[in-house]
Coordinates of C-alpha atoms in Angstrom, one line a residue:
X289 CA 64.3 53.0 111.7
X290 CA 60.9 54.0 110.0
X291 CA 57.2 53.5 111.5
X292 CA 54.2 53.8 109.6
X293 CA 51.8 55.4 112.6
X294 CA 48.3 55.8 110.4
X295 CA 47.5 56.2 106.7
X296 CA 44.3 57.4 105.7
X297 CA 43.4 58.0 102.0
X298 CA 46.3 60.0 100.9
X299 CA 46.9 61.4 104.7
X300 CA 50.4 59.5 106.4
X301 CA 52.0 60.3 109.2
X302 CA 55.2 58.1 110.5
X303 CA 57.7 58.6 112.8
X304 CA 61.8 57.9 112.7
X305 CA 63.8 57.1 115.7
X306 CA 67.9 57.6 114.6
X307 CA 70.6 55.6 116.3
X308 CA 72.3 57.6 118.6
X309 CA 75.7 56.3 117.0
X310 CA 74.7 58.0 114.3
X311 CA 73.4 61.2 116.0
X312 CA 77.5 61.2 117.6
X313 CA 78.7 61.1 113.6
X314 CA 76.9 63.7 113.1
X315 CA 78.1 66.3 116.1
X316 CA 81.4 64.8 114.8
X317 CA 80.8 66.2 111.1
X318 CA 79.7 69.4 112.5
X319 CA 81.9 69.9 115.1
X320 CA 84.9 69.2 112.3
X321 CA 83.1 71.4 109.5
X322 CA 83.1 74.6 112.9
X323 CA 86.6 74.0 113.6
X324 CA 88.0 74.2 110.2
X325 CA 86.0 77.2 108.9
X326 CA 85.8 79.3 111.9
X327 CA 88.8 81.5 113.1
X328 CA 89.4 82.3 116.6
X329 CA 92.1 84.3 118.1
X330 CA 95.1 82.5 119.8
X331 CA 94.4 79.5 118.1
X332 CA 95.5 77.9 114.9
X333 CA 92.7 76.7 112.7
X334 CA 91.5 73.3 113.6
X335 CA 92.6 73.3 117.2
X336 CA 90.4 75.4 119.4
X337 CA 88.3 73.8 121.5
X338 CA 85.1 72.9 121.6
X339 CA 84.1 75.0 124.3
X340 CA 85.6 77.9 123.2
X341 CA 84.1 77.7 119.9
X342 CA 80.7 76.6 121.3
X343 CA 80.4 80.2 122.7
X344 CA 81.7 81.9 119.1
X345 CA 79.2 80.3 117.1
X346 CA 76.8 79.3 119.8
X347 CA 74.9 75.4 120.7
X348 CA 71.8 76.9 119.3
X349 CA 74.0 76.9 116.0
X350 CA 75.8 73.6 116.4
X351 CA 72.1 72.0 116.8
X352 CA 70.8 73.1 114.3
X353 CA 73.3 72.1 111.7
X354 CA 73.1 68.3 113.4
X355 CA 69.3 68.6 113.2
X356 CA 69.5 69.4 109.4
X357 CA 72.5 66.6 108.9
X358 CA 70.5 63.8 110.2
X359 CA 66.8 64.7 108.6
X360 CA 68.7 65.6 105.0
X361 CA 69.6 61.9 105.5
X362 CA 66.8 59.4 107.4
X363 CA 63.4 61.7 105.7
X364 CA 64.1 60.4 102.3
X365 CA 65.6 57.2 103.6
X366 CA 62.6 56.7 106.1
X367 CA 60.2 57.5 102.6
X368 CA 61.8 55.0 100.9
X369 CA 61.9 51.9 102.9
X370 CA 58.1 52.9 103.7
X371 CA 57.6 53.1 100.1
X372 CA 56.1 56.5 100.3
X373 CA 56.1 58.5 97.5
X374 CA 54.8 62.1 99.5
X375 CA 53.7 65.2 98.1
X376 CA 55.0 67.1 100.6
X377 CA 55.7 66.7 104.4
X378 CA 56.1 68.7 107.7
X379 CA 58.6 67.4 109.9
X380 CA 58.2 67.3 113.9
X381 CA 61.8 67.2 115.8
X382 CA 62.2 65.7 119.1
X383 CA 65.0 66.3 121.4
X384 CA 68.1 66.3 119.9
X385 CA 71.9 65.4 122.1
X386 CA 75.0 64.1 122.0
X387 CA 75.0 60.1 122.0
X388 CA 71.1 59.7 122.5
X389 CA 69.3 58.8 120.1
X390 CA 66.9 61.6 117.8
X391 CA 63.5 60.8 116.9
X392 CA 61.4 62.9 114.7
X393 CA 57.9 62.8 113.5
X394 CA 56.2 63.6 109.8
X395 CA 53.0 63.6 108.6
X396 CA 52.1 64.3 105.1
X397 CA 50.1 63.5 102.0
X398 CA 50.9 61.0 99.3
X399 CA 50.5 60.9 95.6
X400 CA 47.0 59.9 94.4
X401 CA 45.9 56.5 93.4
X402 CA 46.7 56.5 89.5
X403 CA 45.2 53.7 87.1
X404 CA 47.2 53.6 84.0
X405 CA 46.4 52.0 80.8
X406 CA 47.3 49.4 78.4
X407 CA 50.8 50.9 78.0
X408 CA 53.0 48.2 76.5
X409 CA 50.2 48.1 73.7
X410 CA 51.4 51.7 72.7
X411 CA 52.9 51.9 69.2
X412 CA 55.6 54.6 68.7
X413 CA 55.8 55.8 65.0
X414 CA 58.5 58.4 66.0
X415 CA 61.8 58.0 64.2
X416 CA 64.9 59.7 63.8
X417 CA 65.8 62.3 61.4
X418 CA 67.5 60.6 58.1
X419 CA 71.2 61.7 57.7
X420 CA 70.8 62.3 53.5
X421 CA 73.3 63.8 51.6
X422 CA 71.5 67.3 51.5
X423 CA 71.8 67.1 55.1
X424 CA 76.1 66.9 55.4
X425 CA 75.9 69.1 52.6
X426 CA 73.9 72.1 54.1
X427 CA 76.1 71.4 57.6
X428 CA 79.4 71.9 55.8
X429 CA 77.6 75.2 53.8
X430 CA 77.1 76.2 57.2
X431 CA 81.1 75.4 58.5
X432 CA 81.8 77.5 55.6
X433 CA 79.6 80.3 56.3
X434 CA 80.5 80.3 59.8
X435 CA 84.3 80.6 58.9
X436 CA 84.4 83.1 56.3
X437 CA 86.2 85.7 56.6
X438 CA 85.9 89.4 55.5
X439 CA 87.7 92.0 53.3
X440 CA 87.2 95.8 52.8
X441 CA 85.8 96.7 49.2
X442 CA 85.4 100.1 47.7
X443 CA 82.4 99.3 45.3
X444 CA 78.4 99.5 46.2
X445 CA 76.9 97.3 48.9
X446 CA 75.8 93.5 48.1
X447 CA 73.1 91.9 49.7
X448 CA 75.8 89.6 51.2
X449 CA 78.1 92.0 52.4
X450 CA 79.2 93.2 56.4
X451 CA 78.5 96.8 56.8
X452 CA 79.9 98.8 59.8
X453 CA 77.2 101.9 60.6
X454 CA 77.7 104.4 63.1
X455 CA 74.3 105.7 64.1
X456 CA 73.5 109.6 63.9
X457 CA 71.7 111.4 66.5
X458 CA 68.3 113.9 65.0
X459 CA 70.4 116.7 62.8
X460 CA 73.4 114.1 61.9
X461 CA 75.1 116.3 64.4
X462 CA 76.2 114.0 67.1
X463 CA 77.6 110.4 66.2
X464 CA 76.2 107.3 67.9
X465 CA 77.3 103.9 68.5
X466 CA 79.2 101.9 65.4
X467 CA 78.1 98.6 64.9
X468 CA 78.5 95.7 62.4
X469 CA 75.7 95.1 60.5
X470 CA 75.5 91.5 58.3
X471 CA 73.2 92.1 55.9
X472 CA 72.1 88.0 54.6
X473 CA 71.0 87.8 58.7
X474 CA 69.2 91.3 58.2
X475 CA 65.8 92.3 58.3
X476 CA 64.6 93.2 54.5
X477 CA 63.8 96.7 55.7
X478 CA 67.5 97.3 56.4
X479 CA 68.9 95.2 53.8
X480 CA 66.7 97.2 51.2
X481 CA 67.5 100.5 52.9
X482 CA 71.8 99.7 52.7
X483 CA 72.2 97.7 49.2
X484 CA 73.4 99.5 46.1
X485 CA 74.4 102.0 49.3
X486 CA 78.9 102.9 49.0
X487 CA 80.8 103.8 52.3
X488 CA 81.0 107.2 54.0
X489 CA 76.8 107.5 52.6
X490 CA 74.2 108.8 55.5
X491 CA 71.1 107.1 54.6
X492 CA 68.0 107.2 56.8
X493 CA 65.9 103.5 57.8
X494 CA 62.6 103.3 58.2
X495 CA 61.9 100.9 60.7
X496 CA 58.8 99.6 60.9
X497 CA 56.3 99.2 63.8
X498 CA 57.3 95.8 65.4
X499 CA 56.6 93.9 68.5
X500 CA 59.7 92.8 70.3
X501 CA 58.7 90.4 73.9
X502 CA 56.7 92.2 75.4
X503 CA 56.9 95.2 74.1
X504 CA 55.4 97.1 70.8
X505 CA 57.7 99.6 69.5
X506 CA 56.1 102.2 66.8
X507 CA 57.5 103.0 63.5
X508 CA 60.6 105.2 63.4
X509 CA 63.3 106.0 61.1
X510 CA 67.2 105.9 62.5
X511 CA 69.6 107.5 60.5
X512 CA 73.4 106.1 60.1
X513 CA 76.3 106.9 58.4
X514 CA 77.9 104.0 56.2
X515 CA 81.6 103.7 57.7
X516 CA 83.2 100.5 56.2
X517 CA 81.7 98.1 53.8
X518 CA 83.0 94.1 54.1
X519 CA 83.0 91.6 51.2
X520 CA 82.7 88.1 52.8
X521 CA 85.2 85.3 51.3
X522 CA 84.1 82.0 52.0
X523 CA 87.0 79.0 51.4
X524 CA 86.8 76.3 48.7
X525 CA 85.5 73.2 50.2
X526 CA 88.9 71.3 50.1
X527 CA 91.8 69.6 51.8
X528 CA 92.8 72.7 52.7
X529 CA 89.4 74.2 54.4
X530 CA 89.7 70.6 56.3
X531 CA 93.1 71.1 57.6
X532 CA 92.0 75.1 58.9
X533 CA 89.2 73.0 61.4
X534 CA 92.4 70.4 62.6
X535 CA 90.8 67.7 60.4
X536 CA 93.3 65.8 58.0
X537 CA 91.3 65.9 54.9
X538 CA 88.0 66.8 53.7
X539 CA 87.1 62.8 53.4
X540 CA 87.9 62.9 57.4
X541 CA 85.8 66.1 58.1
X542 CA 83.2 64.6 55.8
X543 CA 83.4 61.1 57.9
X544 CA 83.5 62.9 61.1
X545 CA 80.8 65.1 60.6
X546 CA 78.4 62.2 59.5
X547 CA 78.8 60.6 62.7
X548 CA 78.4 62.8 64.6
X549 CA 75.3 64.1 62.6
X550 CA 74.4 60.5 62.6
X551 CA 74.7 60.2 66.9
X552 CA 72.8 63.5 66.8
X553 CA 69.7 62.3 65.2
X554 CA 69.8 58.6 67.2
X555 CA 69.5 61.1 70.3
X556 CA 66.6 63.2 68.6
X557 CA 64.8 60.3 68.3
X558 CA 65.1 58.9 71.2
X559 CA 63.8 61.7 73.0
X560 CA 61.0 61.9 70.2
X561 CA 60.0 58.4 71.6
X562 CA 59.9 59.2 74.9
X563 CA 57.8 62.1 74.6
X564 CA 55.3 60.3 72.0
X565 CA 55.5 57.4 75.0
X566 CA 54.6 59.8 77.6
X567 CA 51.8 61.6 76.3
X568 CA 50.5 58.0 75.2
X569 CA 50.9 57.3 78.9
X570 CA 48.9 60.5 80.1
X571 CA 46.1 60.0 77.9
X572 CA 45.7 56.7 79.2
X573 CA 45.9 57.5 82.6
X574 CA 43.3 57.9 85.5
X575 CA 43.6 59.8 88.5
X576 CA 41.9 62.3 90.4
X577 CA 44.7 65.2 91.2
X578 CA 44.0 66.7 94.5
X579 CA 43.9 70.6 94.1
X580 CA 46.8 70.9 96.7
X581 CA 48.9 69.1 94.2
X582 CA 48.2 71.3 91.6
X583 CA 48.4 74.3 94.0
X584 CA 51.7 73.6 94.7
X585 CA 53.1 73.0 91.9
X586 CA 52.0 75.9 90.6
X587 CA 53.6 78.0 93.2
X588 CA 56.9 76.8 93.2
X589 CA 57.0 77.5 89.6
X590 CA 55.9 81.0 90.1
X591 CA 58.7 81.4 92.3
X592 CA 61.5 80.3 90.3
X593 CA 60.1 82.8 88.0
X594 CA 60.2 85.1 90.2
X595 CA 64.1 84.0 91.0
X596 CA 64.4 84.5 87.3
X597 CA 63.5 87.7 87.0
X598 CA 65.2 89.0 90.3
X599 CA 68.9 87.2 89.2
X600 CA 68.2 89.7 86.1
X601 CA 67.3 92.8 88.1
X602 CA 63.4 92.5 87.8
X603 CA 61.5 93.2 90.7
X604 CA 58.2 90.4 90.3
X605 CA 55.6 93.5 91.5
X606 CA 57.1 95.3 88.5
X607 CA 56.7 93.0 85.7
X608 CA 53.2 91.8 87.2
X609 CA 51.8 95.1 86.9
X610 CA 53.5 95.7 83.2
X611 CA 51.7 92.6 82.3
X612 CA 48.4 93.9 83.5
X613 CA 48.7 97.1 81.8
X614 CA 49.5 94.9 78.6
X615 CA 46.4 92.7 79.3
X616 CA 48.5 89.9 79.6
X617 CA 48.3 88.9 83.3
X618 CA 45.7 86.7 83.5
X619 CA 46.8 84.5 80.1
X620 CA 50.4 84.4 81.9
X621 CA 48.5 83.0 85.3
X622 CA 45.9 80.7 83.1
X623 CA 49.4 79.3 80.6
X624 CA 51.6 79.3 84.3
X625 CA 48.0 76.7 85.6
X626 CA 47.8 74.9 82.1
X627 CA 51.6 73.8 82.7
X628 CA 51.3 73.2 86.2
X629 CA 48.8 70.5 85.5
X630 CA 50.5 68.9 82.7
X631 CA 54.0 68.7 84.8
X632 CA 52.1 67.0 87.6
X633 CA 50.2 64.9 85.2
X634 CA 53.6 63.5 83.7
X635 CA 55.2 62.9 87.1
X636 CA 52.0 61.3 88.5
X637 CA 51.9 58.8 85.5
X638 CA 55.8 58.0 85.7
X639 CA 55.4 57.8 89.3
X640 CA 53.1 54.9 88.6
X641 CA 54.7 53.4 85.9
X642 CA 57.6 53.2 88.1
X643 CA 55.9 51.3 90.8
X644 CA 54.5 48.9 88.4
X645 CA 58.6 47.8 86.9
X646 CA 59.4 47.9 91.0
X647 CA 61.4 50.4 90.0
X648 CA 63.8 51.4 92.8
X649 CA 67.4 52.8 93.9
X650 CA 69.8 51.5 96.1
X651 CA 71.3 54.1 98.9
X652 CA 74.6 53.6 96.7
X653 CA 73.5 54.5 93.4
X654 CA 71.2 57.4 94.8
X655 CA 74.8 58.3 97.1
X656 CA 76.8 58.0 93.4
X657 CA 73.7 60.2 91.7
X658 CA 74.2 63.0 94.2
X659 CA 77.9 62.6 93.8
X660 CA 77.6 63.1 90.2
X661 CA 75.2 66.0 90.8
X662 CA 77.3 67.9 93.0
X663 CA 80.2 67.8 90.6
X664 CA 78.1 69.0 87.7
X665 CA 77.3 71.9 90.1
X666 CA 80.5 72.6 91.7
X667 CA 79.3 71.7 95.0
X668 CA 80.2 69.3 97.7
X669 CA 77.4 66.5 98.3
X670 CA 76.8 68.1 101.5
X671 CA 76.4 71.4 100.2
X672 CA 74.0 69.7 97.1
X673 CA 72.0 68.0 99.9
X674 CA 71.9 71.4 102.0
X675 CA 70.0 73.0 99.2
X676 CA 67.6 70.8 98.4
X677 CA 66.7 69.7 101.9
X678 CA 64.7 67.0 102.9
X679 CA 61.9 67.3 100.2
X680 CA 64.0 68.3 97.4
X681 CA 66.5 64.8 97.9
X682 CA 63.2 62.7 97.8
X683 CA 61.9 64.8 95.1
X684 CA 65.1 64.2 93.1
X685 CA 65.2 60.4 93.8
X686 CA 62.0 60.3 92.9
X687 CA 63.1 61.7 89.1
X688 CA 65.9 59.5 88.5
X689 CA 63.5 56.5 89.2
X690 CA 60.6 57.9 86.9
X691 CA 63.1 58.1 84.2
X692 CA 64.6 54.6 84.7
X693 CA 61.0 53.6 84.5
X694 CA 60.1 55.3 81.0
X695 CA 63.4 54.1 79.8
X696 CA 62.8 50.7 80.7
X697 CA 59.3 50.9 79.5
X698 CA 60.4 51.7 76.3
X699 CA 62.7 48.9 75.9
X700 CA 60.3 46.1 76.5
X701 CA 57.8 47.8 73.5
X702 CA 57.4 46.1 70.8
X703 CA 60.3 46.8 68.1
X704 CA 62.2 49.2 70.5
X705 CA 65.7 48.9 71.1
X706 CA 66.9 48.9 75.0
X707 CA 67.9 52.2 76.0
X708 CA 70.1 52.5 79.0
X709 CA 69.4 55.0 81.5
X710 CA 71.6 57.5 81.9
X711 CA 73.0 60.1 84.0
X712 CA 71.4 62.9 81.4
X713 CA 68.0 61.6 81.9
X714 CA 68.2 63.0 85.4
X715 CA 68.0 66.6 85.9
X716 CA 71.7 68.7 86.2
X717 CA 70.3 71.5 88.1
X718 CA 69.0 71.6 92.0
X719 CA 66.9 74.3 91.3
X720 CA 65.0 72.4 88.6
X721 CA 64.3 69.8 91.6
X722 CA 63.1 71.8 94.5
X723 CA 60.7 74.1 92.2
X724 CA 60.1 72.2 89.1
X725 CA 60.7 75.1 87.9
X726 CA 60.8 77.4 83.9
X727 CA 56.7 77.1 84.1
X728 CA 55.8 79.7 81.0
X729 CA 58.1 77.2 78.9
X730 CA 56.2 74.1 79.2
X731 CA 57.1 70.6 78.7
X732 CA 59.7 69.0 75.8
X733 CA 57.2 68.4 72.6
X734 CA 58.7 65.8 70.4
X735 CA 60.6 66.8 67.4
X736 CA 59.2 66.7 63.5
X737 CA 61.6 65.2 61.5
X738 CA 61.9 68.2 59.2
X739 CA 62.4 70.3 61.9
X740 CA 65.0 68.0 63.6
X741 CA 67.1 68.0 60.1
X742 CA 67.2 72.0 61.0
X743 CA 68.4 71.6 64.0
X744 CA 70.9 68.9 63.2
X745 CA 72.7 71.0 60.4
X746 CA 73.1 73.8 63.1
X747 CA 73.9 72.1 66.2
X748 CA 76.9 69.8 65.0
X749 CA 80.8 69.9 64.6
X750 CA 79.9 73.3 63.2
X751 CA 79.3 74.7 67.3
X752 CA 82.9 73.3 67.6
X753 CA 85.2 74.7 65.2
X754 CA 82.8 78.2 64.8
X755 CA 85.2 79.9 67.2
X756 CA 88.0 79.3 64.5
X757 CA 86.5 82.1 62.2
X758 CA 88.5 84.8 60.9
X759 CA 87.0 88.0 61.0
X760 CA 83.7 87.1 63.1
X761 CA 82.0 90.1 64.7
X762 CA 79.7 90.5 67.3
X763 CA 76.7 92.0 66.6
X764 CA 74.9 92.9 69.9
X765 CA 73.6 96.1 68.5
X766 CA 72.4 95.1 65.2
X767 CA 68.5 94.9 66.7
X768 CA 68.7 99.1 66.5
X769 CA 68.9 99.3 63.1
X770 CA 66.8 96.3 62.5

């Protein structure tokens, strides 16, 4: 059960008293979880005792884990049925035993009071990409492309050709690594420097000076010896190229591909909307952000970048001072601010929308989102709710209800169809929950039709059948000659 004790401006504090029934389910869960996963000599798993595995693992322990149980639960619970929508929150524990009941106290601070404007008088002019012939046409170029396959040819290299180069070290003394090179997908510099070229040639590329990240590399010259040279053979667009991607004809691949192309650019625009909606939203929108807020936010994506960079073997310090020797620190820090604001902009203003449809989430479909979650992740909903603690379950129900909201908002606008929310409009990864986190990347800009039609012609049946090529080779090291 929830109190409100005081709210003052954005400054709450309330306190939670927990059943003690429900403090004894939880020694229960914990005592069962210590049991099964903790081996003790002389006993078979599951059946030592409690006091004997009290002093393995120690009460200090076994507390704890009760103590996190019950506030990864009643915190968010107790935030809901307050109707408290908190920033953040520090969380006071009382005592905590067997069969009594635990009662814990939190103060925190709540969103800002945020005026919204005339929303259901926005007009979205956002559509979605137009399926034309050109379009199926150009994707089943592409199927082609991406299945061709290759044959050895002793005649002078074509700008269309797959040449396989075996780099020379200074003296052509010492051979390097040997690498396919594909030269429609090369830079001009190496396609010039290898066509009219035959096999078993050294020829020497200049390479020009180039910027690659974050890092400007000077004009050199890498010299290779021409081992094999590839003609590429692409299939006739037929029954038979149908059949090679498990289709029964070319009318069915043709059918099948339009579909899906056709699904493809529904969900483009869609999300084309929805981001036309929201920054329609934002602009309309009055608040005054506290610089906590933006604080915050700010830091939690820094560290998720930092997590980043660590998971690749990139110590933070490092890359910080690279970036100041580059001059580029204080753009990275002003960009890192700039998208800090505009992510807590966006949640502010769905946060309101939200409250204005009374949106809200039962504990069983919040119970099946986690489930769902936890799945996607590989995890068990207690381990899900582990890792996101207290702040990061309210943080997540508080997504899947801001995206109800826009989708629900969307539907009652003029001339829009209903769009259902779905389990993809909430996020799929815990980490993206606690820290908010990717900041250099920004928020999702919608689409330009032209530039959706690109997209769609790559990112179709294409993706699915690509692995069936014959003779596709990687091409990891193609970036040294290029």
């Amino acid at each position: 059960m929830a109190e409100l004790v005081s709210q003052n401006g954005n400054k709450v504090e309330f306190k939670v008293s927990v059943p003690a029934n429900e403090v004894s389910r939880a020694y229960q869960q914990v005592w069962t979880a210590i049991s099964r996963d903790v081996r003790v000599p002389g006993f078979r798993p599951g059946k030592a005792p409690r006091s004997v595995l009290a002093k393995r693992v120690g009460m200090a322990y076994v507390e704890s884990e009760v103590r996190d149980r019950l506030l990864e639960v009643h915190y968010p619970q107790a935030a809901r049925e307050l109707k408290l929508n908190l920033v953040d929150a520090s969380i006071d524990p009382g005592a905590l035993a067997d069969g009594q009941s635990f009662d814990f106290g939190v103060s925190g601070e709540t969103y800002p009071k945020v005026v919204l404007g005339d929303w259901k008088a926005v007009t979205l002019s956002a559509e979605s990409p137009e399926i034309t012939d050109e379009v199926l046409e150009q994707t089943l170029t592409d199927l082609r492309e991406r299945n061709a396959s290759f044959e050895s040819v002793e005649r002078p290299i074509e700008a269309s050709d797959m040449v396989t180069i075996q780099e020379l070290a200074e003296g052509g003394e010492e051979p390097g690594g040997s690498y396919p090179v594909y030269l429609d997908k090369a830079e001009a510099h190496v396609r010039d420097a290898l066509v009219g070229r035959t096999s078993g040639e050294e020829v020497e590329i200049s390479v020009p000076a180039h910027q690659h990240g974050d890092h400007e590399h000077p004009a050199t010259a890498v010299k290779i010896r021409i081992e094999d040279v590839k003609h590429k053979r692409l299939q006739d667009l037929d029954d038979e190229f149908a059949v090679s991607l498990n289709f029964d004809s070319l009318e069915r691949l043709r059918a099948d591909l339009k579909g899906e192309l056709e699904t493809r650019a529904g969900r483009e625009g869609d999300s084309a909307r929805r981001e036309e909606f929201v920054t329609a939203l934002i602009a309309g929108m009055e608040a005054e952000i506290p610089r906590a807020l933006l604080t915050n936010r700010r830091e939690a994506m820094l560290e998720e970048i930092q997590a980043d960079l660590s998971r690749q073997g990139v110590k933070w310090a490092e890359y910080e001072t690279f970036m100041e020797e580059q001059g580029k620190l204080s753009e990275f820090m002003a960009d890192l601010a700039k998208n800090a604001e505009t992510r807590v902009r966006r949640d502010l203003a769905l946060e309101q929308l939200a409250e204005e449809l009374r949106m809200q989430l039962t504990d069983t479909q919040f119970n099946a989102a986690l489930s769902a979650l936890a799945q996607s992740n590989s995890v068990t909903v207690q381990q899900l709710r582990t890792q996101l603690g207290p702040n990061g379950l309210n943080s997540y129900y508080a997504s899947i209800v801001r995206e109800q909201a826009l989708s629900l908002a969307i539907s009652q606008l003029p001339g829009s169809q209903p769009q259902a929310p779905t389990s993809e409009q909430a996020p799929a990864a815990s980490g993206e929950i606690v820290a908010e986190a990717k900041a250099a990347d920004g928020e999702a800009e919608a689409h330009e039709v032209e530039a959706a039609e690109e997209t769609l012609a790559e990112e179709t049946l294409a993706e699915e059948t690509a692995a069936q090529a014959d003779g596709t080779e990687a091409t990891e090291k193609t970036e040294k000659a290029e």
